[in-house]
PDB file of C-alpha atoms in Angstrom:
ATOM      1  CA  MET X   1      13.709  -9.889   2.150  1.00 54.00           C
ATOM      2  CA  LYS X   2      14.261  -6.617   4.790  1.00 52.00           C
ATOM      3  CA  ARG X   3      11.396  -5.683   7.241  1.00 53.00           C
ATOM      4  CA  VAL X   4      10.779  -2.065   7.524  1.00 49.00           C
ATOM      5  CA  ALA X   5      11.395  -1.825  11.722  1.00 44.00           C
ATOM      6  CA  ARG X   6       8.672  -1.456  13.854  1.00 43.00           C
ATOM      7  CA  ASN X   7       9.534   2.444  15.237  1.00 41.00           C
ATOM      8  CA  THR X   8      10.195   3.231  11.662  1.00 44.00           C
ATOM      9  CA  SER X   9       7.316   5.810  10.807  1.00 52.00           C
ATOM     10  CA  ILE X  10       8.313   5.413   6.701  1.00 59.00           C
ATOM     11  CA  LEU X  11       5.002   5.270   5.155  1.00 69.00           C
ATOM     12  CA  LYS X  12       3.387   5.270   8.163  1.00 85.00           C
ATOM     13  CA  VAL X  13      -0.241   7.502   8.344  1.00 88.00           C
ATOM     14  CA  SER X  14      -1.304   9.564  11.443  1.00 88.00           C
ATOM     15  CA  PRO X  15      -4.387   8.423  13.534  1.00 90.00           C
ATOM     16  CA  ALA X  16      -6.293  11.694  11.961  1.00 92.00           C
ATOM     17  CA  PHE X  17      -5.288  10.756   8.367  1.00 91.00           C
ATOM     18  CA  LYS X  18      -5.812   7.072   9.052  1.00 93.00           C
ATOM     19  CA  SER X  19      -9.618   8.200  10.446  1.00 94.00           C
ATOM     20  CA  SER X  20     -10.256   9.979   6.880  1.00 94.00           C
ATOM     21  CA  LEU X  21      -8.794   7.143   4.555  1.00 95.00           C
ATOM     22  CA  GLU X  22     -11.232   4.813   6.397  1.00 95.00           C
ATOM     23  CA  ALA X  23     -13.749   6.606   5.743  1.00 96.00           C
ATOM     24  CA  VAL X  24     -13.948   7.065   2.119  1.00 96.00           C
ATOM     25  CA  GLY X  25     -12.364   4.119   1.217  1.00 97.00           C
ATOM     26  CA  ASN X  26     -13.142   0.203   1.141  1.00 97.00           C
ATOM     27  CA  SER X  27     -11.929  -1.978   3.754  1.00 97.00           C
ATOM     28  CA  GLN X  28     -11.221  -5.619   2.219  1.00 97.00           C
ATOM     29  CA  GLN X  29     -10.152  -8.868   3.498  1.00 98.00           C
ATOM     30  CA  PHE X  30      -7.174 -10.313   1.048  1.00 98.00           C
ATOM     31  CA  PRO X  31      -5.704 -14.087   1.491  1.00 98.00           C
ATOM     32  CA  PRO X  32      -1.826 -14.411   1.208  1.00 98.00           C
ATOM     33  CA  ALA X  33      -0.618 -14.148  -2.510  1.00 98.00           C
ATOM     34  CA  HIS X  34      -2.692 -11.203  -3.493  1.00 98.00           C
ATOM     35  CA  ILE X  35      -1.322  -8.534  -5.597  1.00 98.00           C
ATOM     36  CA  LEU X  36      -3.050  -5.706  -4.245  1.00 98.00           C
ATOM     37  CA  PHE X  37      -1.090  -3.501  -7.443  1.00 98.00           C
ATOM     38  CA  ARG X  38       1.628  -4.493 -10.091  1.00 97.00           C
ATOM     39  CA  GLU X  39       4.535  -2.511 -10.776  1.00 96.00           C
ATOM     40  CA  GLY X  40       3.550  -1.065 -14.377  1.00 96.00           C
ATOM     41  CA  GLY X  41      -0.032  -1.449 -13.695  1.00 97.00           C
ATOM     42  CA  ARG X  42      -2.236   1.776 -13.938  1.00 97.00           C
ATOM     43  CA  ASN X  43      -3.145   3.585 -10.692  1.00 97.00           C
ATOM     44  CA  ALA X  44      -6.031   2.442  -9.068  1.00 95.00           C
ATOM     45  CA  GLY X  45      -5.506   4.644  -5.949  1.00 97.00           C
ATOM     46  CA  VAL X  46      -3.589   4.006  -2.112  1.00 98.00           C
ATOM     47  CA  PHE X  47      -3.921   0.753   0.084  1.00 98.00           C
ATOM     48  CA  LEU X  48      -4.139   1.465   3.671  1.00 97.00           C
ATOM     49  CA  VAL X  49      -2.701  -1.416   5.428  1.00 97.00           C
ATOM     50  CA  ARG X  50      -4.868  -1.881   8.573  1.00 97.00           C
ATOM     51  CA  SER X  51      -3.650  -6.013   9.778  1.00 97.00           C
ATOM     52  CA  GLY X  52      -1.176  -8.296   8.042  1.00 97.00           C
ATOM     53  CA  LYS X  53       1.763  -8.004   5.804  1.00 96.00           C
ATOM     54  CA  VAL X  54       2.565  -6.811   2.571  1.00 97.00           C
ATOM     55  CA  LEU X  55       5.620  -6.820   0.339  1.00 96.00           C
ATOM     56  CA  MET X  56       6.766  -3.954  -1.901  1.00 95.00           C
ATOM     57  CA  SER X  57       9.304  -5.354  -4.627  1.00 95.00           C
ATOM     58  CA  VAL X  58      10.944  -3.758  -7.781  1.00 91.00           C
ATOM     59  CA  LYS X  59      11.137  -6.426 -10.624  1.00 88.00           C
ATOM     60  CA  SER X  60      14.312  -7.865 -10.899  1.00 83.00           C
ATOM     61  CA  MET X  61      15.536  -5.881  -7.478  1.00 88.00           C
ATOM     62  CA  PRO X  62      15.267  -8.039  -4.530  1.00 81.00           C
ATOM     63  CA  LYS X  63      17.538  -6.369  -2.615  1.00 84.00           C
ATOM     64  CA  LEU X  64      14.797  -3.301  -2.621  1.00 83.00           C
ATOM     65  CA  ASP X  65      12.016  -5.666  -1.144  1.00 91.00           C
ATOM     66  CA  ARG X  66      10.505  -4.412   1.508  1.00 93.00           C
ATOM     67  CA  VAL X  67       7.587  -5.657   4.421  1.00 94.00           C
ATOM     68  CA  PHE X  68       5.064  -3.095   5.360  1.00 94.00           C
ATOM     69  CA  SER X  69       2.537  -3.873   8.076  1.00 93.00           C
ATOM     70  CA  ALA X  70      -0.488  -2.393   9.753  1.00 94.00           C
ATOM     71  CA  GLY X  71      -0.686   1.782   9.461  1.00 94.00           C
ATOM     72  CA  SER X  72       1.401   1.942   5.994  1.00 95.00           C
ATOM     73  CA  LEU X  73       0.091   3.757   3.013  1.00 96.00           C
ATOM     74  CA  LEU X  74       1.160   1.804  -0.022  1.00 97.00           C
ATOM     75  CA  GLY X  75       1.016   3.296  -3.810  1.00 96.00           C
ATOM     76  CA  LEU X  76       0.862   6.775  -2.698  1.00 94.00           C
ATOM     77  CA  PRO X  77       3.782   8.094  -5.353  1.00 93.00           C
ATOM     78  CA  SER X  78       2.046   7.519  -8.622  1.00 95.00           C
ATOM     79  CA  THR X  79      -1.753   7.988  -6.751  1.00 96.00           C
ATOM     80  CA  PHE X  80      -0.240  11.891  -6.462  1.00 93.00           C
ATOM     81  CA  THR X  81       1.411  11.491  -9.971  1.00 95.00           C
ATOM     82  CA  GLY X  82      -1.403   9.754 -12.148  1.00 94.00           C
ATOM     83  CA  HIS X  83       1.634   7.722 -13.352  1.00 96.00           C
ATOM     84  CA  CYS X  84       1.367   4.014 -13.503  1.00 97.00           C
ATOM     85  CA  TYR X  85       3.084   1.683 -10.350  1.00 97.00           C
ATOM     86  CA  SER X  86       6.706   1.437  -9.890  1.00 94.00           C
ATOM     87  CA  LEU X  87       6.650  -1.272  -7.385  1.00 95.00           C
ATOM     88  CA  THR X  88       4.084  -4.379  -6.673  1.00 97.00           C
ATOM     89  CA  ALA X  89       2.108  -5.043  -3.592  1.00 97.00           C
ATOM     90  CA  VAL X  90       1.516  -8.159  -2.650  1.00 98.00           C
ATOM     91  CA  THR X  91       0.675  -9.407   0.729  1.00 98.00           C
ATOM     92  CA  ILE X  92       2.247 -12.955   2.031  1.00 96.00           C
ATOM     93  CA  ALA X  93      -0.291 -13.096   5.097  1.00 95.00           C
ATOM     94  CA  ASP X  94      -3.815 -12.794   5.815  1.00 97.00           C
ATOM     95  CA  ALA X  95      -4.187  -8.942   5.626  1.00 98.00           C
ATOM     96  CA  GLU X  96      -7.109  -6.508   5.531  1.00 98.00           C
ATOM     97  CA  ALA X  97      -6.582  -2.968   3.576  1.00 98.00           C
ATOM     98  CA  VAL X  98      -8.657  -0.205   2.955  1.00 98.00           C
ATOM     99  CA  HIS X  99      -8.681   0.820  -0.779  1.00 98.00           C
ATOM    100  CA  VAL X 100      -8.836   4.398  -1.702  1.00 98.00           C
ATOM    101  CA  THR X 101      -9.417   5.707  -5.208  1.00 97.00           C
ATOM    102  CA  ARG X 102      -7.280   8.382  -6.580  1.00 96.00           C
ATOM    103  CA  GLU X 103     -10.062  10.468  -7.125  1.00 96.00           C
ATOM    104  CA  GLN X 104     -11.172   9.777  -3.058  1.00 96.00           C
ATOM    105  CA  PHE X 105      -7.448  10.468  -2.250  1.00 95.00           C
ATOM    106  CA  LEU X 106      -7.104  13.639  -4.113  1.00 94.00           C
ATOM    107  CA  GLU X 107     -10.155  15.292  -2.422  1.00 93.00           C
ATOM    108  CA  LEU X 108      -8.921  14.421   0.817  1.00 88.00           C
TER     109      LEU X 108
END
């Protein structure tokens, strides 16, 4: 399983956008192995990782697995399109994430 480098900006949000997401979203604590969303599942919005680690994976394609940490915004493409999620996001450690529904996100 590959990790996204600490210095990369892939899926990272700016401080201003992070504040906006935190203001409208619902912060939740998740134990390890909690599924935030599942590949093929109906879109429920985005998740901003505040702490911990989340594995993003594609069924039957483990070479594409990636681990994301604090500051990452997950579920963005399907939230824009309204289509089902194309990846599965599962916590691999205790994590805190801000859930922002699709409607709240699109209003931002």
